[in-house]
XYZ file of C-alpha atoms in Angstrom:
768
model
C -56.749 16.964 -84.253
C -58.397 13.789 -82.633
C -57.859 11.819 -85.058
C -54.309 12.356 -84.674
C -54.825 12.070 -80.990
C -56.585 8.904 -81.228
C -53.604 7.296 -83.978
C -51.171 8.147 -81.268
C -52.960 6.487 -78.409
C -53.530 3.308 -80.320
C -49.615 3.048 -81.078
C -48.362 3.976 -77.555
C -51.392 1.555 -76.238
C -54.177 2.773 -74.028
C -55.313 1.625 -70.589
C -57.107 -1.465 -69.250
C -60.526 0.291 -67.596
C -60.008 -3.039 -65.413
C -57.989 -5.884 -65.041
C -59.237 -10.040 -64.724
C -55.421 -10.446 -62.518
C -54.974 -10.150 -59.079
C -51.489 -11.046 -57.307
C -51.089 -13.427 -54.273
C -48.057 -13.278 -51.890
C -46.850 -14.888 -48.890
C -44.430 -15.881 -46.437
C -43.988 -19.790 -44.873
C -42.666 -20.302 -42.038
C -42.093 -23.135 -39.416
C -43.614 -23.061 -35.155
C -41.373 -21.008 -33.878
C -41.791 -17.840 -36.774
C -38.278 -18.679 -38.873
C -38.529 -18.502 -42.855
C -38.493 -21.601 -44.879
C -36.841 -21.827 -48.151
C -37.046 -24.297 -50.693
C -40.626 -25.159 -50.246
C -42.745 -26.120 -52.980
C -45.956 -23.859 -53.762
C -48.803 -24.560 -55.338
C -51.422 -22.380 -56.555
C -54.214 -24.468 -58.376
C -57.751 -23.148 -59.445
C -60.580 -25.206 -57.834
C -62.978 -24.928 -60.519
C -60.438 -26.082 -63.393
C -57.098 -27.780 -64.011
C -55.161 -23.903 -64.429
C -52.354 -24.078 -61.728
C -48.879 -22.235 -60.887
C -46.283 -23.824 -59.200
C -42.680 -21.660 -57.530
C -40.648 -22.134 -54.768
C -39.950 -20.187 -51.494
C -36.671 -17.806 -51.385
C -34.493 -17.493 -48.614
C -37.045 -15.570 -46.446
C -39.618 -17.977 -46.948
C -41.337 -15.744 -49.598
C -43.223 -16.794 -52.461
C -45.812 -14.737 -55.736
C -47.709 -15.526 -58.056
C -48.329 -12.698 -60.316
C -50.422 -13.212 -62.662
C -53.255 -14.616 -61.267
C -57.236 -14.307 -62.896
C -59.674 -13.913 -60.886
C -61.978 -16.676 -59.275
C -61.341 -19.421 -56.366
C -57.846 -21.030 -55.716
C -56.179 -23.892 -53.487
C -52.872 -23.311 -52.459
C -50.536 -26.468 -51.014
C -47.161 -26.373 -49.763
C -44.789 -28.937 -49.255
C -41.661 -29.052 -47.886
C -39.547 -32.528 -46.330
C -38.948 -31.757 -42.936
C -42.702 -30.750 -42.335
C -46.373 -31.867 -43.003
C -48.514 -30.574 -46.139
C -50.508 -27.558 -45.701
C -53.577 -26.300 -47.956
C -55.545 -23.551 -47.905
C -58.106 -21.841 -50.327
C -57.971 -17.511 -51.121
C -59.785 -16.126 -53.110
C -58.345 -13.452 -55.562
C -60.109 -10.088 -56.890
C -58.940 -7.840 -59.402
C -56.034 -6.305 -58.585
C -56.266 -7.704 -55.438
C -52.731 -9.045 -53.455
C -53.486 -10.735 -50.358
C -50.412 -12.081 -48.310
C -51.018 -15.087 -46.508
C -49.002 -16.613 -43.433
C -48.450 -20.142 -43.493
C -46.971 -21.738 -41.063
C -46.390 -25.260 -41.371
C -46.416 -28.242 -38.347
C -43.324 -30.618 -38.427
C -43.835 -33.482 -40.110
C -45.028 -36.871 -37.741
C -44.225 -40.321 -37.763
C -46.189 -40.574 -40.964
C -47.126 -37.895 -42.773
C -50.352 -36.270 -43.216
C -51.891 -32.861 -45.194
C -53.525 -30.094 -42.443
C -56.216 -28.250 -44.250
C -57.083 -24.696 -43.047
C -59.878 -23.585 -44.415
C -59.928 -19.909 -46.427
C -58.399 -17.569 -44.179
C -60.578 -14.262 -43.102
C -58.302 -11.961 -45.140
C -60.851 -8.827 -46.512
C -59.372 -7.586 -48.909
C -57.700 -3.918 -47.123
C -56.046 -3.197 -50.702
C -59.696 -1.999 -51.836
C -61.991 0.520 -51.305
C -65.030 -1.048 -53.565
C -67.644 -3.020 -52.323
C -67.409 -6.128 -54.419
C -69.452 -9.285 -55.447
C -67.732 -12.025 -56.813
C -70.366 -14.794 -58.384
C -69.117 -18.185 -59.813
C -69.856 -20.538 -62.586
C -71.686 -22.808 -59.828
C -73.404 -19.920 -58.888
C -75.171 -18.960 -61.768
C -75.800 -22.780 -63.026
C -77.766 -23.432 -59.516
C -79.826 -19.779 -59.063
C -83.161 -20.150 -60.326
C -83.302 -18.850 -64.141
C -79.676 -17.014 -63.783
C -78.147 -19.329 -66.871
C -80.845 -18.014 -69.642
C -79.221 -16.466 -72.399
C -81.527 -12.768 -71.251
C -80.935 -13.522 -67.671
C -79.482 -10.843 -65.564
C -80.862 -12.572 -62.087
C -76.742 -13.648 -61.932
C -76.597 -9.897 -60.991
C -80.264 -8.952 -59.942
C -80.052 -11.234 -56.863
C -76.425 -10.172 -55.634
C -76.532 -6.799 -55.641
C -78.185 -4.759 -53.524
C -80.446 -1.647 -55.449
C -79.941 -3.686 -58.744
C -83.565 -4.565 -61.011
C -84.913 -4.758 -64.024
C -87.551 -1.973 -65.520
C -88.485 -1.130 -68.687
C -86.345 -3.837 -69.935
C -83.487 -2.123 -68.406
C -81.038 -3.186 -66.124
C -80.666 -0.074 -62.891
C -77.716 -0.078 -60.466
C -77.783 2.710 -57.883
C -79.831 4.535 -59.569
C -78.888 4.593 -63.398
C -78.483 2.902 -65.871
C -75.535 3.122 -67.470
C -73.115 0.649 -66.825
C -69.629 -0.639 -68.339
C -69.683 -4.737 -69.269
C -65.824 -5.770 -69.924
C -65.064 -9.169 -71.040
C -61.241 -10.978 -69.874
C -60.450 -7.320 -68.117
C -60.851 -5.700 -71.858
C -63.924 -3.278 -71.984
C -66.857 -3.366 -74.457
C -68.046 0.216 -75.179
C -71.055 1.019 -75.996
C -72.219 5.302 -75.631
C -75.807 4.357 -77.249
C -78.451 5.134 -74.309
C -81.311 2.682 -73.657
C -80.895 1.743 -76.825
C -80.118 -2.104 -76.554
C -82.438 -4.658 -74.721
C -80.397 -8.041 -75.635
C -77.470 -9.326 -73.343
C -73.841 -9.088 -73.559
C -72.559 -12.192 -73.123
C -74.469 -15.895 -72.703
C -74.069 -16.070 -68.858
C -73.065 -19.914 -69.847
C -69.897 -19.146 -71.099
C -69.050 -17.035 -68.028
C -66.384 -18.593 -65.213
C -66.659 -15.660 -62.773
C -68.766 -12.021 -63.133
C -67.094 -9.415 -60.373
C -69.674 -7.044 -59.777
C -68.637 -3.465 -58.808
C -70.153 -0.266 -57.078
C -68.517 2.664 -56.794
C -65.225 4.312 -55.728
C -63.519 2.854 -58.356
C -59.816 3.159 -58.432
C -58.649 5.752 -61.137
C -57.584 2.568 -64.174
C -61.634 1.999 -64.290
C -63.535 4.225 -66.513
C -66.422 6.642 -66.467
C -69.660 4.462 -64.788
C -70.247 5.006 -61.748
C -73.625 2.930 -61.213
C -71.986 -0.014 -62.015
C -68.712 -2.187 -63.333
C -69.053 -6.108 -64.795
C -65.862 -7.188 -65.064
C -66.356 -11.222 -67.139
C -63.577 -13.436 -66.600
C -65.328 -16.379 -69.498
C -65.077 -19.764 -69.035
C -61.623 -21.082 -70.982
C -61.502 -24.782 -71.426
C -59.161 -25.104 -68.376
C -62.039 -26.542 -66.582
C -62.414 -29.294 -69.419
C -60.167 -32.106 -70.987
C -61.702 -32.395 -74.606
C -65.493 -32.363 -73.515
C -68.638 -31.057 -74.355
C -71.740 -29.215 -72.593
C -75.147 -29.914 -74.209
C -77.615 -27.803 -72.904
C -81.798 -27.480 -73.846
C -84.605 -26.501 -72.042
C -88.710 -25.905 -72.582
C -91.145 -24.339 -70.478
C -94.408 -22.653 -70.394
C -94.746 -19.433 -73.410
C -93.156 -22.519 -75.676
C -89.507 -20.971 -74.167
C -86.526 -22.876 -74.869
C -83.044 -21.581 -74.195
C -80.181 -24.000 -75.420
C -76.277 -24.184 -76.304
C -73.769 -26.566 -77.092
C -69.850 -25.932 -75.955
C -66.991 -27.425 -76.214
C -63.573 -27.216 -74.558
C -60.320 -28.587 -74.002
C -56.527 -27.578 -73.039
C -53.008 -28.370 -73.287
C -49.991 -27.538 -70.257
C -50.077 -24.245 -72.420
C -52.861 -23.410 -74.478
C -56.454 -24.101 -74.028
C -59.467 -23.145 -75.739
C -63.761 -22.751 -74.936
C -66.522 -22.365 -77.972
C -70.200 -22.655 -77.448
C -72.977 -21.832 -79.337
C -76.480 -21.045 -78.231
C -80.420 -20.136 -79.651
C -83.257 -18.870 -77.187
C -86.814 -18.458 -77.980
C -90.158 -17.317 -75.970
C -93.157 -16.535 -76.432
C -92.784 -13.912 -72.865
C -90.012 -11.311 -74.102
C -90.312 -7.740 -72.711
C -92.106 -6.748 -69.860
C -95.918 -6.133 -71.223
C -98.182 -2.872 -70.530
C -100.717 -5.047 -68.528
C -101.029 -8.735 -67.050
C -101.598 -10.019 -70.237
C -98.956 -10.750 -72.453
C -99.818 -9.645 -76.348
C -97.484 -9.459 -79.436
C -94.531 -10.641 -77.069
C -92.579 -13.232 -78.507
C -88.674 -13.028 -78.661
C -85.934 -14.771 -80.017
C -82.027 -15.005 -80.411
C -78.724 -16.612 -81.421
C -75.225 -16.817 -81.348
C -71.805 -18.109 -80.598
C -68.796 -17.468 -78.633
C -65.120 -18.151 -78.443
C -62.162 -17.670 -76.186
C -58.371 -19.001 -76.894
C -55.674 -18.622 -74.141
C -51.856 -19.484 -75.454
C -49.073 -18.948 -72.537
C -46.375 -18.694 -75.227
C -43.754 -18.809 -72.259
C -44.014 -18.395 -68.875
C -43.499 -14.210 -69.069
C -46.226 -14.424 -72.064
C -49.510 -14.977 -72.313
C -52.430 -14.648 -75.341
C -55.918 -14.202 -75.462
C -58.274 -13.775 -77.444
C -62.106 -13.551 -77.451
C -64.989 -12.690 -79.456
C -68.670 -12.666 -80.047
C -70.734 -12.724 -82.715
C -75.049 -13.050 -81.730
C -78.530 -11.293 -82.393
C -81.730 -10.755 -80.960
C -85.200 -9.933 -82.078
C -87.690 -8.776 -79.431
C -91.521 -7.897 -80.896
C -92.661 -4.931 -78.702
C -96.089 -5.572 -76.452
C -99.064 -4.155 -76.783
C -101.858 -3.053 -75.056
C -105.216 -4.359 -77.151
C -108.154 -2.939 -74.874
C -108.487 0.628 -76.368
C -110.716 2.096 -73.018
C -107.651 0.939 -70.739
C -105.863 4.284 -68.681
C -102.384 3.295 -70.216
C -103.844 3.412 -73.661
C -105.248 7.027 -72.599
C -101.748 7.924 -72.227
C -99.285 6.385 -74.108
C -101.293 4.479 -77.059
C -100.107 0.993 -78.264
C -103.001 -1.114 -79.160
C -102.545 -0.571 -83.133
C -98.743 -0.924 -83.086
C -96.818 -4.249 -84.397
C -93.101 -3.077 -83.805
C -89.887 -4.956 -83.115
C -86.404 -4.460 -82.249
C -84.195 -6.332 -83.973
C -80.356 -5.857 -82.331
C -76.864 -7.868 -83.637
C -73.304 -7.208 -82.243
C -70.620 -8.648 -81.881
C -66.736 -7.939 -80.113
C -63.216 -9.051 -80.561
C -60.846 -8.306 -77.990
C -56.889 -9.465 -78.043
C -54.759 -9.535 -74.902
C -50.953 -9.675 -74.668
C -49.635 -10.036 -70.525
C -46.053 -9.585 -70.792
C -44.547 -10.360 -67.285
C -41.094 -8.797 -67.067
C -40.070 -9.837 -63.178
C -42.756 -10.957 -60.000
C -43.196 -7.278 -59.951
C -43.439 -5.564 -63.173
C -46.389 -6.956 -65.736
C -47.673 -5.230 -68.541
C -51.383 -5.104 -70.830
C -51.788 -4.416 -73.850
C -55.958 -5.045 -75.327
C -56.463 -3.643 -78.932
C -60.165 -4.368 -79.437
C -63.383 -3.883 -81.971
C -67.321 -3.215 -80.971
C -70.099 -3.547 -83.459
C -73.658 -2.754 -82.532
C -76.866 -1.644 -83.938
C -80.397 -1.495 -82.717
C -82.794 -1.448 -85.531
C -86.488 -0.472 -84.176
C -89.070 -2.262 -87.114
C -92.599 -0.834 -87.598
C -95.987 -2.186 -89.220
C -96.343 -0.015 -92.345
C -100.286 -0.145 -91.049
C -99.358 0.777 -87.430
C -101.440 3.893 -85.717
C -101.217 6.231 -84.029
C -97.527 6.844 -85.632
C -95.400 4.724 -87.796
C -91.586 4.717 -86.319
C -88.234 3.515 -87.871
C -84.450 3.854 -85.760
C -81.583 2.046 -86.886
C -78.922 3.154 -84.340
C -75.764 1.688 -85.665
C -71.865 2.139 -83.607
C -68.245 1.012 -84.857
C -66.237 0.692 -81.745
C -61.990 0.611 -82.954
C -60.097 0.800 -79.967
C -56.582 -0.629 -77.838
C -55.459 -0.523 -73.944
C -52.374 -0.669 -72.331
C -51.425 -0.649 -68.943
C -48.315 -1.184 -66.997
C -48.546 -2.243 -63.198
C -45.270 -2.343 -60.924
C -44.894 -2.871 -57.327
C -42.298 -1.016 -55.394
C -40.944 -1.633 -51.904
C -43.049 -4.375 -51.701
C -46.213 -2.273 -50.262
C -46.678 0.328 -53.137
C -48.667 -0.897 -56.608
C -48.608 1.727 -59.141
C -50.683 1.009 -62.537
C -50.098 3.462 -65.259
C -51.829 3.627 -68.367
C -53.836 5.122 -71.769
C -56.934 4.440 -73.402
C -58.714 5.582 -76.146
C -61.320 4.387 -79.219
C -62.427 5.526 -82.548
C -66.429 5.406 -82.860
C -68.210 5.249 -85.587
C -71.652 6.771 -85.444
C -74.514 6.429 -87.999
C -78.563 7.040 -87.134
C -81.879 7.726 -89.327
C -85.085 8.522 -87.591
C -88.108 8.464 -89.455
C -92.109 8.919 -87.842
C -95.271 9.452 -89.478
C -97.965 10.242 -87.841
C -101.082 8.119 -88.988
C -103.764 8.367 -86.280
C -103.997 11.888 -85.941
C -106.169 14.362 -88.395
C -105.396 17.941 -89.261
C -103.329 18.070 -85.044
C -100.470 17.491 -86.065
C -97.437 17.320 -89.231
C -95.172 14.906 -90.609
C -91.846 15.485 -91.618
C -89.252 13.608 -93.488
C -86.839 10.933 -93.104
C -83.427 12.016 -91.062
C -80.051 10.380 -91.066
C -77.346 11.552 -89.656
C -73.398 10.256 -89.394
C -70.319 11.170 -87.078
C -66.791 10.156 -85.999
C -65.648 11.241 -82.874
C -63.446 9.383 -79.906
C -62.645 9.126 -76.405
C -58.890 9.125 -75.269
C -58.157 9.110 -71.354
C -54.634 8.283 -69.169
C -54.485 7.617 -65.867
C -52.062 6.609 -63.127
C -53.767 5.140 -59.743
C -51.272 4.205 -56.459
C -52.169 1.764 -54.008
C -49.811 2.444 -50.439
C -49.825 -0.116 -48.016
C -48.298 2.275 -44.956
C -48.642 -0.777 -42.750
C -50.227 -4.270 -42.563
C -53.702 -2.520 -41.374
C -53.491 0.652 -43.501
C -53.909 0.988 -47.142
C -53.967 4.471 -48.637
C -55.107 4.692 -52.314
C -55.087 7.712 -55.109
C -55.542 8.299 -58.401
C -56.027 10.742 -61.813
C -57.465 9.986 -64.854
C -57.678 12.539 -67.639
C -59.987 12.790 -70.670
C -60.323 14.113 -73.804
C -63.836 14.209 -75.844
C -64.419 15.133 -78.900
C -67.951 14.188 -80.550
C -66.861 15.313 -83.844
C -69.773 17.326 -85.850
C -71.864 16.710 -88.058
C -71.654 17.690 -91.743
C -74.015 21.119 -92.341
C -73.642 22.130 -89.008
C -76.454 20.409 -87.525
C -74.893 19.404 -84.664
C -71.481 21.314 -83.882
C -69.005 19.349 -82.087
C -68.297 19.165 -78.313
C -65.218 18.839 -77.305
C -64.107 18.054 -73.570
C -60.955 17.819 -71.186
C -61.462 16.948 -67.629
C -59.385 15.718 -64.729
C -60.483 12.981 -62.557
C -59.120 12.623 -58.980
C -59.776 9.510 -56.547
C -59.096 9.281 -52.997
C -59.392 6.378 -50.601
C -58.672 4.958 -47.354
C -58.680 1.069 -46.408
C -58.380 0.425 -41.831
C -58.015 -3.112 -40.728
C -59.164 -3.563 -36.974
C -56.358 -6.294 -35.932
C -57.693 -9.817 -35.078
C -61.537 -8.290 -35.431
C -59.753 -8.221 -39.367
C -63.083 -5.221 -39.667
C -61.887 -3.779 -42.619
C -63.665 0.097 -42.667
C -63.145 2.181 -45.826
C -63.835 5.543 -47.076
C -63.422 7.256 -50.349
C -64.076 10.053 -53.121
C -63.848 10.333 -56.156
C -64.883 12.072 -59.827
C -66.039 10.849 -62.700
C -66.841 11.741 -66.632
C -68.778 10.328 -68.691
C -68.332 11.198 -72.466
C -72.213 11.922 -74.056
C -73.502 9.769 -77.306
C -71.871 10.958 -80.321
C -75.267 11.589 -81.980
C -78.237 13.086 -80.786
C -80.527 14.489 -84.180
C -80.144 15.676 -87.300
C -82.407 17.353 -89.931
C -85.704 16.865 -90.151
C -86.480 15.015 -86.939
C -85.560 19.012 -85.297
C -88.469 20.138 -87.044
C -90.492 17.098 -85.738
C -89.577 18.173 -82.155
C -89.699 21.339 -82.913
C -93.738 20.495 -83.755
C -93.898 19.070 -80.313
C -92.661 21.708 -77.948
C -89.171 20.440 -77.955
C -85.847 21.367 -79.757
C -82.290 19.454 -79.778
C -79.229 21.161 -78.337
C -75.460 19.738 -77.650
C -74.952 16.867 -75.073
C -72.452 17.374 -72.802
C -70.638 14.562 -70.866
C -72.129 13.582 -66.604
C -70.045 14.558 -64.302
C -70.032 12.220 -61.017
C -68.678 13.389 -57.532
C -69.476 10.390 -55.483
C -68.813 9.765 -51.740
C -68.869 6.509 -50.317
C -67.975 4.712 -46.425
C -67.885 1.136 -46.145
C -67.023 -1.708 -43.682
C -66.157 -4.986 -44.380
C -66.664 -7.656 -41.523
C -65.676 -11.341 -41.320
C -66.545 -14.091 -38.903
C -66.288 -17.623 -39.165
C -66.193 -17.717 -43.297
C -69.441 -15.685 -43.066
C -68.667 -12.228 -45.000
C -71.240 -8.633 -44.435
C -70.648 -5.806 -46.059
C -72.121 -2.308 -45.453
C -71.505 0.703 -47.494
C -73.518 4.198 -47.072
C -72.551 6.636 -50.541
C -73.691 9.868 -52.178
C -73.458 10.363 -56.010
C -73.911 13.920 -57.062
C -74.195 14.395 -60.435
C -74.477 17.599 -63.042
C -75.392 17.093 -67.193
C -76.844 13.575 -65.700
C -77.881 11.299 -68.410
C -81.431 10.490 -69.066
C -84.096 9.726 -72.123
C -87.244 10.910 -73.006
C -89.973 10.252 -75.783
C -91.020 12.771 -78.504
C -94.719 12.792 -78.447
C -95.735 9.085 -79.416
C -92.907 8.533 -81.457
C -92.490 5.148 -78.682
C -88.438 5.877 -79.228
C -86.761 7.506 -76.837
C -83.770 10.033 -77.007
C -81.055 10.705 -74.751
C -80.980 14.152 -72.601
C -79.656 14.937 -69.671
C -80.879 17.055 -66.593
C -79.202 19.869 -64.270
C -78.400 17.884 -61.776
C -79.251 14.508 -60.048
C -78.771 13.740 -56.542
C -78.536 9.905 -55.562
C -78.320 8.457 -51.781
C -78.297 5.014 -50.202
C -77.248 2.250 -47.424
C -77.048 -0.929 -48.549
C -75.655 -4.194 -47.344
C -74.481 -7.823 -48.370
C -74.178 -11.172 -46.792
C -73.054 -14.063 -47.666
C -72.418 -17.484 -45.858
C -69.605 -20.249 -46.022
C -71.297 -23.950 -46.646
C -72.915 -24.231 -44.192
C -73.202 -28.001 -43.347
C -71.223 -28.449 -46.560
C -74.683 -28.664 -48.051
C -75.785 -24.857 -47.982
C -74.531 -21.200 -49.106
C -76.488 -18.252 -47.899
C -76.958 -14.569 -50.022
C -78.591 -11.637 -48.498
C -78.538 -8.287 -50.604
C -80.353 -4.965 -49.357
C -80.665 -1.076 -50.258
C -82.267 1.436 -49.020
C -82.085 4.692 -51.462
C -83.594 7.221 -53.132
C -82.993 8.493 -56.761
C -83.995 11.995 -57.506
C -83.090 14.798 -60.279
C -83.684 18.375 -61.408
C -84.841 20.093 -64.474
C -83.942 22.586 -66.294
C -83.122 19.941 -69.213
C -79.524 21.036 -70.422
C -78.646 18.797 -74.126
C -80.058 16.546 -76.024
C -83.448 16.658 -76.241
C -83.886 20.121 -74.581
C -87.110 22.616 -74.053
C -86.312 25.725 -76.390
C -86.253 29.625 -75.159
C -88.590 31.016 -74.304
C -90.030 28.092 -71.881
C -93.527 25.802 -73.430
C -95.790 25.566 -71.082
C -95.132 22.265 -69.315
C -91.999 21.072 -70.988
C -90.346 20.071 -67.990
C -90.563 20.209 -64.282
C -90.083 23.186 -62.500
C -86.768 22.766 -60.683
C -86.080 21.433 -57.372
C -85.248 17.855 -57.078
C -88.247 14.892 -57.112
C -88.019 11.107 -57.809
C -86.553 9.754 -61.200
C -89.021 7.064 -62.741
C -87.067 3.936 -61.659
C -86.565 5.202 -58.136
C -87.480 2.653 -55.737
C -86.742 3.246 -52.183
C -86.192 -0.259 -50.493
C -85.056 -3.421 -52.317
C -84.094 -7.459 -50.839
C -82.900 -10.392 -52.283
C -82.699 -12.918 -50.375
C -81.475 -16.641 -51.763
C -80.448 -20.636 -50.750
C -77.698 -22.464 -53.270
C -78.288 -26.119 -51.787
C -76.707 -29.313 -52.429
C -78.843 -32.375 -50.688
C -77.901 -36.185 -50.551
C -78.159 -38.323 -53.778
C -76.655 -35.589 -55.778
C -80.256 -33.208 -55.698
C -79.600 -29.388 -56.361
C -81.845 -27.129 -54.724
C -82.038 -23.041 -55.184
C -84.341 -19.996 -54.272
C -84.655 -16.906 -54.095
C -86.893 -14.119 -52.817
C -86.932 -10.492 -54.207
C -89.074 -7.675 -51.993
C -89.422 -4.217 -54.254
C -91.200 -1.717 -52.235
C -92.735 -0.645 -55.637
C -91.333 2.731 -57.800
C -91.895 5.962 -59.027
C -95.586 6.845 -59.769
C -95.319 8.869 -63.153
C -99.206 9.304 -63.573
C -101.165 9.413 -60.201
C -104.845 8.361 -60.493
C -108.265 6.327 -58.834
C -106.376 3.229 -59.071
C -102.663 3.742 -58.307
C -102.767 6.638 -56.256
C -99.765 8.085 -54.676
C -96.312 8.583 -54.943
C -95.047 4.971 -55.841
C -96.799 1.647 -56.941
C -97.547 -1.186 -55.547
C -94.756 -3.500 -53.308
C -93.896 -6.788 -54.925
C -92.568 -9.758 -53.755
C -91.281 -12.767 -55.893
C -90.161 -16.254 -55.134
C -88.017 -18.307 -57.480
C -87.306 -22.000 -57.120
C -85.108 -24.746 -58.495
C -84.985 -28.216 -58.424
C -82.167 -30.429 -60.257
C -80.196 -33.768 -60.046
C -77.010 -34.981 -60.999
C -76.734 -38.840 -61.809
C -74.745 -41.153 -64.413
C -70.587 -41.951 -64.254
C -69.118 -38.678 -63.536
C -72.633 -37.204 -62.939
C -72.328 -36.558 -66.672
C -76.295 -36.282 -66.927
C -78.269 -33.308 -65.280
C -81.613 -32.448 -64.791
C -83.718 -29.737 -63.467
C -86.932 -27.945 -62.787
C -87.031 -24.265 -62.446
C -90.499 -21.661 -61.317
C -90.095 -18.258 -61.891
C -91.914 -16.000 -59.738
C -94.359 -19.162 -58.399
C -97.266 -17.327 -57.304
C -97.615 -15.249 -60.372
C -98.002 -12.025 -58.718
C -98.513 -9.608 -61.127
C -98.093 -5.911 -60.740
C -97.747 -2.273 -62.846
C -93.757 -2.602 -62.171
C -93.916 1.118 -63.277
C -95.082 3.445 -65.821
C -92.694 5.138 -67.613
C -93.348 5.342 -71.397
C -90.712 3.125 -72.466
C -90.675 0.360 -75.627
C -94.738 -0.459 -75.650
C -95.662 1.999 -72.936
C -96.285 1.060 -69.244
C -94.651 -2.272 -67.936
C -95.926 -5.230 -65.455
C -93.411 -7.600 -63.915
C -92.730 -11.034 -65.554
C -95.443 -13.634 -65.163
C -94.766 -16.991 -63.871
C -92.631 -19.166 -65.918
C -91.771 -22.859 -65.458
C -89.325 -24.641 -67.044
C -87.561 -28.456 -67.687
C -83.762 -28.265 -68.090
C -81.822 -31.113 -69.378
C -77.310 -31.108 -69.873
C -75.138 -33.582 -70.653
C -71.288 -33.817 -70.806
C -69.611 -35.946 -72.788
C -65.749 -36.660 -74.286
C -64.893 -35.914 -78.160
């Protein structure tokens, strides 16, 4: 039944989880507010040579229907009036309406330049952060292959702990490339990046309050617009760096375009003696390296048809750090001194999109995709106290499609379907080597299963007036995990409807926008938990395995966006309640964790972001702050669970308590500046109040670990013809402040924050 359902979905198409396109509408009028017909309107990307042109109709109206996420300049010309220029920012599915007033042409015609209008997106109730290519290049450390600073420096309650990105109290987020999702249902199995930040043109980060077009991850959605080649003219760039820990991060990329075709491709490689967060301040057995390639192609076959193709293939390798002191407190809880483990992660994906414009008010997008992902954890045969080898391999094949239509100029409707089939194969083997007669070994456990997800949705944005927008939608999900042969894991089949509702109200004159949202989300569980002898291993450690069911989240969110002379202040408060909350835990000394679900979770917080305009045409300030608490409650309901009757100490008593990655207060403050003589300077200060303390002791008493503050700085200079050369020096955690970041038992035991890192980078652009 599932296969037939998925085949039908792949034939019909499936929904666009997100889009990278918005729409710009406008009215051109004279000083007496009479419409100006026949005026030429040109939309030009600020960071590339992409452009579109049109003319106003008899009512002075114009529209651009397929505009990728980014910053743009609109130029309006008419022979009897002065030329007008204005900038505007486009978010996914936004449709700003601009009112452009032309001045009567003087004897010597001039150009009137208008700063970006203080237009807050009233089409959305989703708090959104837009990061551009220049932001990534300037933010200290953000352009390195393994870096997530482009997220953590700009987004409230986003941080990396135990080597995983956490956001809004969770660690399940969605990555989308060119608006197409890259699915990965294996929680906490991957450490490698999804894309090299140097290949990103714009990154749109959404946190909660998603329309029905978006899927299951309430914690964060990262919608990437990759570089396309429209910013290049048969031009290449060589980037190389070298710093302490013998680190280097290198890339060469190429790009170019014609009026209808654009291409971009890159190759990258990186290595360092410091990779994952170590269990102590000392860095031992912690090297990492990786290499890969990325490509993007765009072909405008006609004014009504665009084809977009993106692809990536890379591999990452990590040594698992250890604590060599046998008497340390960490080794008493989780011995790592005898381990020589490593993690190898190949990953590849290809996405294709056909965008067809039927009319200025109707657009269709169809996007098939394929994703291959593997996480291979390998141990040395001489390891103690345990030799653990795990291989998780997943293939995802699917397609998506959506139709966007504007009805009566003020009602935007989107309908679509989405589906993918997943084949998952797992291998697990754990051998205890230093436990005498107190433990028992079991044979290796292979398993494979094929399942998938199919969804349909409808989303509606209705502009009741210029100051009131209503949003409603419904997403319906069908999940089938498939069953493992032999009945060791029965199939889980779930059908869930998810309603979403939102309202945005703009206060006239002030242009403040108040927003409210309520929505339900379904997150499908991993296809495969455990089969064969590993179940006996779990039983020997007072655990067992049960069917994992999907997480159900209910989210309330209220916020306000305040523009003021180019400044943008956003404040929101939210609450997420979850059932079958997806988390992870390990079996004994296996050094790997398995997915399981808590009965409930409660995440509450308020957060704010602030971003300035270009101050004195030199500097831009950004701030992100969050006050948050993330809690969960027993019993375990699926995955790695406690058997019946309940063994003593297997799970905590019912009642909410902080999760291992709970941190109450986080703050990032940064400045990116352009100084005289083509000098660039950027800083970022990060403060964290300390993560939950899982093992209080004399050294670290109390419920939370120590607070910590780090300071990053980057200085660079461009020189040469057309600034083709750039050198920079970056220092991360300048003061080298080291603290025990968290004491959860993942990938080598406890975790300290990153040490000081200093590196120099050289960039060279050249034509070919």
